[in-house]
Tab-separated table of C-alpha atoms and ligand atoms in Angstrom:
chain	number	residue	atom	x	y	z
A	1	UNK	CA	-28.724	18.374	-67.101
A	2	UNK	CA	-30.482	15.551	-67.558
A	3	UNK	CA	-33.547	16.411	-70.229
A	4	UNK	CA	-37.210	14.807	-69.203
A	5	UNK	CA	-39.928	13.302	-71.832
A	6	UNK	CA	-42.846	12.929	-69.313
A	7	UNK	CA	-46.648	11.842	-70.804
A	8	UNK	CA	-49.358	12.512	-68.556
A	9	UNK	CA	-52.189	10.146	-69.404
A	10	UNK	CA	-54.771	11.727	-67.352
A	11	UNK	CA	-57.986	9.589	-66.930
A	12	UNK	CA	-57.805	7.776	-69.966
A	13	UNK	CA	-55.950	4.110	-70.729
A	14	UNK	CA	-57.425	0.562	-70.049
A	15	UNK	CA	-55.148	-2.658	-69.908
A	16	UNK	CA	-55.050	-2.852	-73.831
A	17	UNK	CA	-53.085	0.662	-74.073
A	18	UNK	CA	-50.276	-0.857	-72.323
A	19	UNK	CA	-49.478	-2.073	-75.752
A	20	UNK	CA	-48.494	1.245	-76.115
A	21	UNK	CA	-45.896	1.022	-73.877
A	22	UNK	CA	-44.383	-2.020	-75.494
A	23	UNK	CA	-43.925	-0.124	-78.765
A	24	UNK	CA	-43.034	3.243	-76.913
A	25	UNK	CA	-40.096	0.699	-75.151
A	26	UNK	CA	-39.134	-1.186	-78.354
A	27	UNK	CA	-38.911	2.098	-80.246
A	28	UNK	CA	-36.531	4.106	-77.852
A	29	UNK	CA	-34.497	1.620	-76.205
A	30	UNK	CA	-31.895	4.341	-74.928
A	31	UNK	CA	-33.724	7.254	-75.778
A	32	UNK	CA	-31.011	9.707	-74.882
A	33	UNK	CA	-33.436	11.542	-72.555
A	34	UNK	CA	-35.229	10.557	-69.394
A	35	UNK	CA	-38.746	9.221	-70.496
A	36	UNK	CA	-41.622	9.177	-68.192
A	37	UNK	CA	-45.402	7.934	-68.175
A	38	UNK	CA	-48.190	8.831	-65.650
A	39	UNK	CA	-51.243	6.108	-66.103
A	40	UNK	CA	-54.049	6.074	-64.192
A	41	UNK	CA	-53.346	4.678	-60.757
A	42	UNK	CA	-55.281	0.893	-62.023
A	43	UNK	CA	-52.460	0.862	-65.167
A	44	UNK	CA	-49.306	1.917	-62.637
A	45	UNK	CA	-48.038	-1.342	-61.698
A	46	UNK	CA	-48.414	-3.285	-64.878
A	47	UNK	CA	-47.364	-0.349	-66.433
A	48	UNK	CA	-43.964	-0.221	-64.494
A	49	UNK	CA	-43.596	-4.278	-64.581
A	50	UNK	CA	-43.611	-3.706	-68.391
A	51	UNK	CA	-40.702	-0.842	-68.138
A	52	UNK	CA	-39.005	-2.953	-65.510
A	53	UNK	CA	-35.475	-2.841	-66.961
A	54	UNK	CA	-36.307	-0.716	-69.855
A	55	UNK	CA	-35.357	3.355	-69.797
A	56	UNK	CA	-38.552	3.867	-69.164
A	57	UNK	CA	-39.730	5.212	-66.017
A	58	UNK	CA	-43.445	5.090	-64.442
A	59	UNK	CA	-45.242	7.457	-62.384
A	60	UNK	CA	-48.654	8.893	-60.697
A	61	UNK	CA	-50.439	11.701	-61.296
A	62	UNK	CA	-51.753	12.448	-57.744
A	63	UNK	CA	-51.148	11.622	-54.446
A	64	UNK	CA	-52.556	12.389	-50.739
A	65	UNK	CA	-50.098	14.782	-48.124
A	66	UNK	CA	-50.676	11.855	-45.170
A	67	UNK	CA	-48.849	8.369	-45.460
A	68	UNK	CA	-52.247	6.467	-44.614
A	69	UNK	CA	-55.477	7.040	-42.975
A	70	UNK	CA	-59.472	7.609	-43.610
A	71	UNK	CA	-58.698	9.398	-47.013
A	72	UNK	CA	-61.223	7.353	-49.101
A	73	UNK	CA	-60.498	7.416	-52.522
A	74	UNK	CA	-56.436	8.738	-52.421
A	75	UNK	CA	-53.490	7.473	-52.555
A	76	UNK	CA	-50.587	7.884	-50.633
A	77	UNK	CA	-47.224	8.357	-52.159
A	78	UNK	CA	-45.896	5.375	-50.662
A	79	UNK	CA	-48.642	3.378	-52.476
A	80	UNK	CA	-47.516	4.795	-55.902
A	81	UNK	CA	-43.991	3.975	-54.746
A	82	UNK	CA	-44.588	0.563	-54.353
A	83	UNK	CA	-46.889	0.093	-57.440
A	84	UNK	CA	-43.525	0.917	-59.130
A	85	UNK	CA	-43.636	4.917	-59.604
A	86	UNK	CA	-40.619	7.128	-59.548
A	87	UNK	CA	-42.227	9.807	-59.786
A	88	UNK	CA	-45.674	12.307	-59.513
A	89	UNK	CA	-47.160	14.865	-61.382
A	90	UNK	CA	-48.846	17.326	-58.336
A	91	UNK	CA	-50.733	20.532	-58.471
A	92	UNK	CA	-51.646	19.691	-62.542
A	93	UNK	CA	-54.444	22.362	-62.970
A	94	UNK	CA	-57.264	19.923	-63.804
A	95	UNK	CA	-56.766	19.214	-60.216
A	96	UNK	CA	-56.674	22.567	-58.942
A	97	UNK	CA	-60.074	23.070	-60.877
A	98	UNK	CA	-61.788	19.888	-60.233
A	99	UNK	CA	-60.592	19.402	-56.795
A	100	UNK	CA	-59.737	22.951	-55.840
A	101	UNK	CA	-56.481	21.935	-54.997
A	102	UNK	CA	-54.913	25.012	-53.329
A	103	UNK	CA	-51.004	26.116	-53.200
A	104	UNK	CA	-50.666	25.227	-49.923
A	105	UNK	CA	-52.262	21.599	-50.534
A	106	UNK	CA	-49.783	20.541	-53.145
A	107	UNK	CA	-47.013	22.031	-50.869
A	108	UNK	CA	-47.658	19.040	-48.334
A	109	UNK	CA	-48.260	16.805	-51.531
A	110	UNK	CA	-44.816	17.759	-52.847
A	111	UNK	CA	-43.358	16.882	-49.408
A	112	UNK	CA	-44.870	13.958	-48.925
A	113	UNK	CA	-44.084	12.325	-52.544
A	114	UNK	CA	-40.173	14.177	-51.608
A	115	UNK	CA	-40.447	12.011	-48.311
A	116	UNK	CA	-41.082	8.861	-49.892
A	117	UNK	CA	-38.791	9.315	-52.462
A	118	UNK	CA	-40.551	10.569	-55.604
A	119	UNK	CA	-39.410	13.069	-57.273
A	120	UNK	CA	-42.436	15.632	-57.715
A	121	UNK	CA	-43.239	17.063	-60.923
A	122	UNK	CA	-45.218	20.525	-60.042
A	123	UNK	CA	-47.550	21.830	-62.368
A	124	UNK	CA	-47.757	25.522	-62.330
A	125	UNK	CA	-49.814	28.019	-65.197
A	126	UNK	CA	-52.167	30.994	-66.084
A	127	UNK	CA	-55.486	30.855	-67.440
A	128	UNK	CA	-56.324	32.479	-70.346
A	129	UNK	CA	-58.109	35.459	-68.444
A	130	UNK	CA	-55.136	36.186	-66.706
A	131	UNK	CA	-52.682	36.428	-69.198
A	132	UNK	CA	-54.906	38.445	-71.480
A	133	UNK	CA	-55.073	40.793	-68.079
A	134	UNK	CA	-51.448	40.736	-68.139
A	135	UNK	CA	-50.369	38.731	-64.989
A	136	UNK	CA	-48.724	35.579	-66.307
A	137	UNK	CA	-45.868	36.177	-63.997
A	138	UNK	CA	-47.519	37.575	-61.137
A	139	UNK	CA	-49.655	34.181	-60.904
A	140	UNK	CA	-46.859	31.982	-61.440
A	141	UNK	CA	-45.078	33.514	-58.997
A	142	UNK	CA	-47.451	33.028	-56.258
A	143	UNK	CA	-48.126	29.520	-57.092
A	144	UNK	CA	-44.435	29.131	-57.168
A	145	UNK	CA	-44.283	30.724	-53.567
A	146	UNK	CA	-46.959	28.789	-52.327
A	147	UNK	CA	-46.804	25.346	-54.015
A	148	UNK	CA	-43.219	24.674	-53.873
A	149	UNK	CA	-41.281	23.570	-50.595
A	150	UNK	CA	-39.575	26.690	-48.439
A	151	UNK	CA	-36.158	24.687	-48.705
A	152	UNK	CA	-34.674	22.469	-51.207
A	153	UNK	CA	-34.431	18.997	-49.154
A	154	UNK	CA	-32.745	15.522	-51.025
A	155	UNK	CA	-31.314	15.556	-54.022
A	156	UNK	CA	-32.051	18.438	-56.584
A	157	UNK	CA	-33.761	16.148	-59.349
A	158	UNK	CA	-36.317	15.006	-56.479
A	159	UNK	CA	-38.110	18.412	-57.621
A	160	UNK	CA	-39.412	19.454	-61.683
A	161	UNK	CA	-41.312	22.276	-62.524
A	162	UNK	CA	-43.724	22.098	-65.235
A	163	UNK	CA	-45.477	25.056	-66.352
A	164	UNK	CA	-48.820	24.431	-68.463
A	165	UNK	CA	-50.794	27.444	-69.425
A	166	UNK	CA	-54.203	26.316	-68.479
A	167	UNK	CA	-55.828	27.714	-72.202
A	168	UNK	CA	-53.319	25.588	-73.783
A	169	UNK	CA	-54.096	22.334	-72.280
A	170	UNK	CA	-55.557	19.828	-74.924
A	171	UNK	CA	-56.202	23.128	-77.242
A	172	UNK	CA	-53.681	22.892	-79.725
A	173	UNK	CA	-53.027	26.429	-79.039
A	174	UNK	CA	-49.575	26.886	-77.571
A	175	UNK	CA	-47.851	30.287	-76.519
A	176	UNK	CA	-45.632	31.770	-78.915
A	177	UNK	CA	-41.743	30.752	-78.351
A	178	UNK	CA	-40.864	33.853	-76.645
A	179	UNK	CA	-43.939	33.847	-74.445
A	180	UNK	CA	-42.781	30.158	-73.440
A	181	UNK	CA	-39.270	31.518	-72.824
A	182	UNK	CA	-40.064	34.534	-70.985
A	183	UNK	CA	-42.389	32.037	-68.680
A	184	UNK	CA	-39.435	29.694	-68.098
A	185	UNK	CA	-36.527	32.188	-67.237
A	186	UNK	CA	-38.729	33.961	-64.865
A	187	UNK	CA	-39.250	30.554	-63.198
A	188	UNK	CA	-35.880	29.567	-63.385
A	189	UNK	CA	-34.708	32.800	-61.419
A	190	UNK	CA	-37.412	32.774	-59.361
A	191	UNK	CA	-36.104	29.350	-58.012
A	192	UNK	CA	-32.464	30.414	-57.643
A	193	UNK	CA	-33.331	32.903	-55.745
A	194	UNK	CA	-35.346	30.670	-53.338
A	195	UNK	CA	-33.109	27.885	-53.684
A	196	UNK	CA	-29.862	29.705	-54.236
A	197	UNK	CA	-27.677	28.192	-57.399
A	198	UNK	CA	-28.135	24.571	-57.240
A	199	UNK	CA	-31.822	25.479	-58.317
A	200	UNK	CA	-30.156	26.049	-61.703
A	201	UNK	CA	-30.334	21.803	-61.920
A	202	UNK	CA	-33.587	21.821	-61.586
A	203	UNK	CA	-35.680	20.304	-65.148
A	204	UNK	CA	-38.443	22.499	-65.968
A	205	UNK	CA	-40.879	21.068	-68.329
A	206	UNK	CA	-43.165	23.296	-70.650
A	207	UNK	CA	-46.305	21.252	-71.280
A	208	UNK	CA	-50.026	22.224	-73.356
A	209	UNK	CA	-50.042	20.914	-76.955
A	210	UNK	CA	-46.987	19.523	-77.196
A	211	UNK	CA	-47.118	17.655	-80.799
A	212	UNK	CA	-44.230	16.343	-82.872
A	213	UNK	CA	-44.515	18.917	-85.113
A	214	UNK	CA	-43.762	21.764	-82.482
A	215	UNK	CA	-41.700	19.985	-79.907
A	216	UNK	CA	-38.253	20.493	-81.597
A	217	UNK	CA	-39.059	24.589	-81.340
A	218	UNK	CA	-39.840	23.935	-77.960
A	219	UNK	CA	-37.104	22.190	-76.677
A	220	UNK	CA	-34.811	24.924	-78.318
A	221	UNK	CA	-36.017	27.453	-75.950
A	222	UNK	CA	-33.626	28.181	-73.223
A	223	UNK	CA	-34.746	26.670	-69.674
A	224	UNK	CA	-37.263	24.536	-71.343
A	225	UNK	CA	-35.472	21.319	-70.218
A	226	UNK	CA	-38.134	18.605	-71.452
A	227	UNK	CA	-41.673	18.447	-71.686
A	228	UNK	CA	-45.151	17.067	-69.866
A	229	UNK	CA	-47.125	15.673	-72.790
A	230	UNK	CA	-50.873	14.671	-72.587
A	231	UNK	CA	-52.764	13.718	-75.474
A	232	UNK	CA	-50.042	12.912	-77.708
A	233	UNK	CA	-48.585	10.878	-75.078
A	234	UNK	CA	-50.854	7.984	-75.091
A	235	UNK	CA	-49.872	6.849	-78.204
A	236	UNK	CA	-46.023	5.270	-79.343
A	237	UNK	CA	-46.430	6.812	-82.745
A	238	UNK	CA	-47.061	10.408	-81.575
A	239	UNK	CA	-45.336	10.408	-77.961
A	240	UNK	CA	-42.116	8.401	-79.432
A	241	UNK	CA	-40.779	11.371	-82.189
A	242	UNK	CA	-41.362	13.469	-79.464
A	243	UNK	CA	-38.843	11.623	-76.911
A	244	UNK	CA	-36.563	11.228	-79.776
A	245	UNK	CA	-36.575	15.583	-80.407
A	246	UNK	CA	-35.849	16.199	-76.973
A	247	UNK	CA	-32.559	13.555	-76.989
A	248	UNK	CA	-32.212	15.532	-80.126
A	249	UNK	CA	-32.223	19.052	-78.570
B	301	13P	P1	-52.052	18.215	-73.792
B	301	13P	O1	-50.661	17.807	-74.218
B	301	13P	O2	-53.107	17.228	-74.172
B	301	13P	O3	-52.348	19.622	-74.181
B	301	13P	O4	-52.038	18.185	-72.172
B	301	13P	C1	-51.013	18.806	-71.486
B	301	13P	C2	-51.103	18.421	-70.066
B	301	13P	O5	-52.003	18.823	-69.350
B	301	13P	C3	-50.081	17.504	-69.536
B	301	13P	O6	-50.118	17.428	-68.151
């Protein structure tokens, strides 16, 4: 399988960060890994005309369940297609709170990005309250239920699972190794036995705090097939020894 460096830069980036990109590109050449960036939608396409050719890949970090229409404000995901993304991040749970995206919402999302050939990237994880109250699994579970599509349609890499414990989001507090394994093999068999075996291809992504310092633990853990990076994406220097742990791993 095919391991997956994605960077999530959230709401932050302006056209001078793009330098970033350069450096990120010069650095890793072949990086050994797939290596992804989500910019704000204004960054996308200069973003992906400076990866054009390069192993980098480009993608969003939203989009809307309907191709076009009186949606002011979204985008559809044949806009981010054509502003050069391969991919989306969906149902990330700054959305879910901010927007109170619901399960059944980034179901269409997923769909819809699946439709126009993106390969969705859905965000699933517990809050801190939860998992003190002991029911990590039971909430993944149900978001997994409800967010992800009821069959597998296109090709198995058109669908990654990242799971991001909300309380470890931008904290530098990050579950303990076994925590973050537990979390991934109950995902991993909870989408074999919706999708039956091929759902064993399917990447799943750990992402909250992931630093260069802790990344090569992470990417040790079994089903923990790459990583959704935020903060220490938006800069070469930080986001680069990360890509180059998970070719590593
Ligand atoms: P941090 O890496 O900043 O904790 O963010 C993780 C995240 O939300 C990526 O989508």
């Amino acid at each position: 399988m095919r391991k997956l460096a994605a960077g999530n830069w959230k709401m932050n980036g302006t056209a001078e960060d793009l330098a970033e990109v350069s450096a990120l590109i010069t650095a890793h050449p072949a990086p050994g890994c797939e290596m992804l960036l989500c910019p704000p939608a204004t960054l996308l396409s200069r973003m992906a005309d400076i990866a054009a050719g390069s192993a980098l890949m480009v993608g969003g970090q939203n989009c809307h369940a309907k191709a076009s229409g009186a949606h002011t404000g979204d985008i559809s995901a044949d806009m981010l297609k054509e502003a050069g993304a391969t991919h989306v991040i969906l149902g990330h749970s700054e959305r879910r709170a901010d927007h109170a995206e619901t399960d059944i919402a980034v179901r269409a999302k997923t769909m819809a990005a699946q439709a126009a050939g993106l390969t969705a990237i859905v965000c699933v994880g517990e809050t801190e309250a939860q998992r003190n109250a002991g029911e990590t699994l039971l909430v993944i579970g149900a978001q997994l239920a409800g967010s992800l599509p009821v069959k597998l349609t296109g090709a198995v890499d058109g669908l990654v699972v990242a799971y991001e414990p909300v309380w470890a989001i931008g904290t530098g507090r990050t579950p303990t190794l076994k925590e973050v394994g537990e979390v991934h093999a109950f995902i991993r068999a909870a989408l074999v036995e919706r999708y039956g075996e091929t759902a064993r291809a399917i990447r799943l992504l750990y992402g909250g705090s992931v630093k260069p310092s802790n990344a090569a633990d992470i990417f040790a853990v079994p089903h923990v097939n790459g990583a959704l990076v935020g903060g220490a994406s938006l800069k070469a220097s930080d986001f680069g020894p990360i890509v180059a742990a998970l070719a590593k791993a």
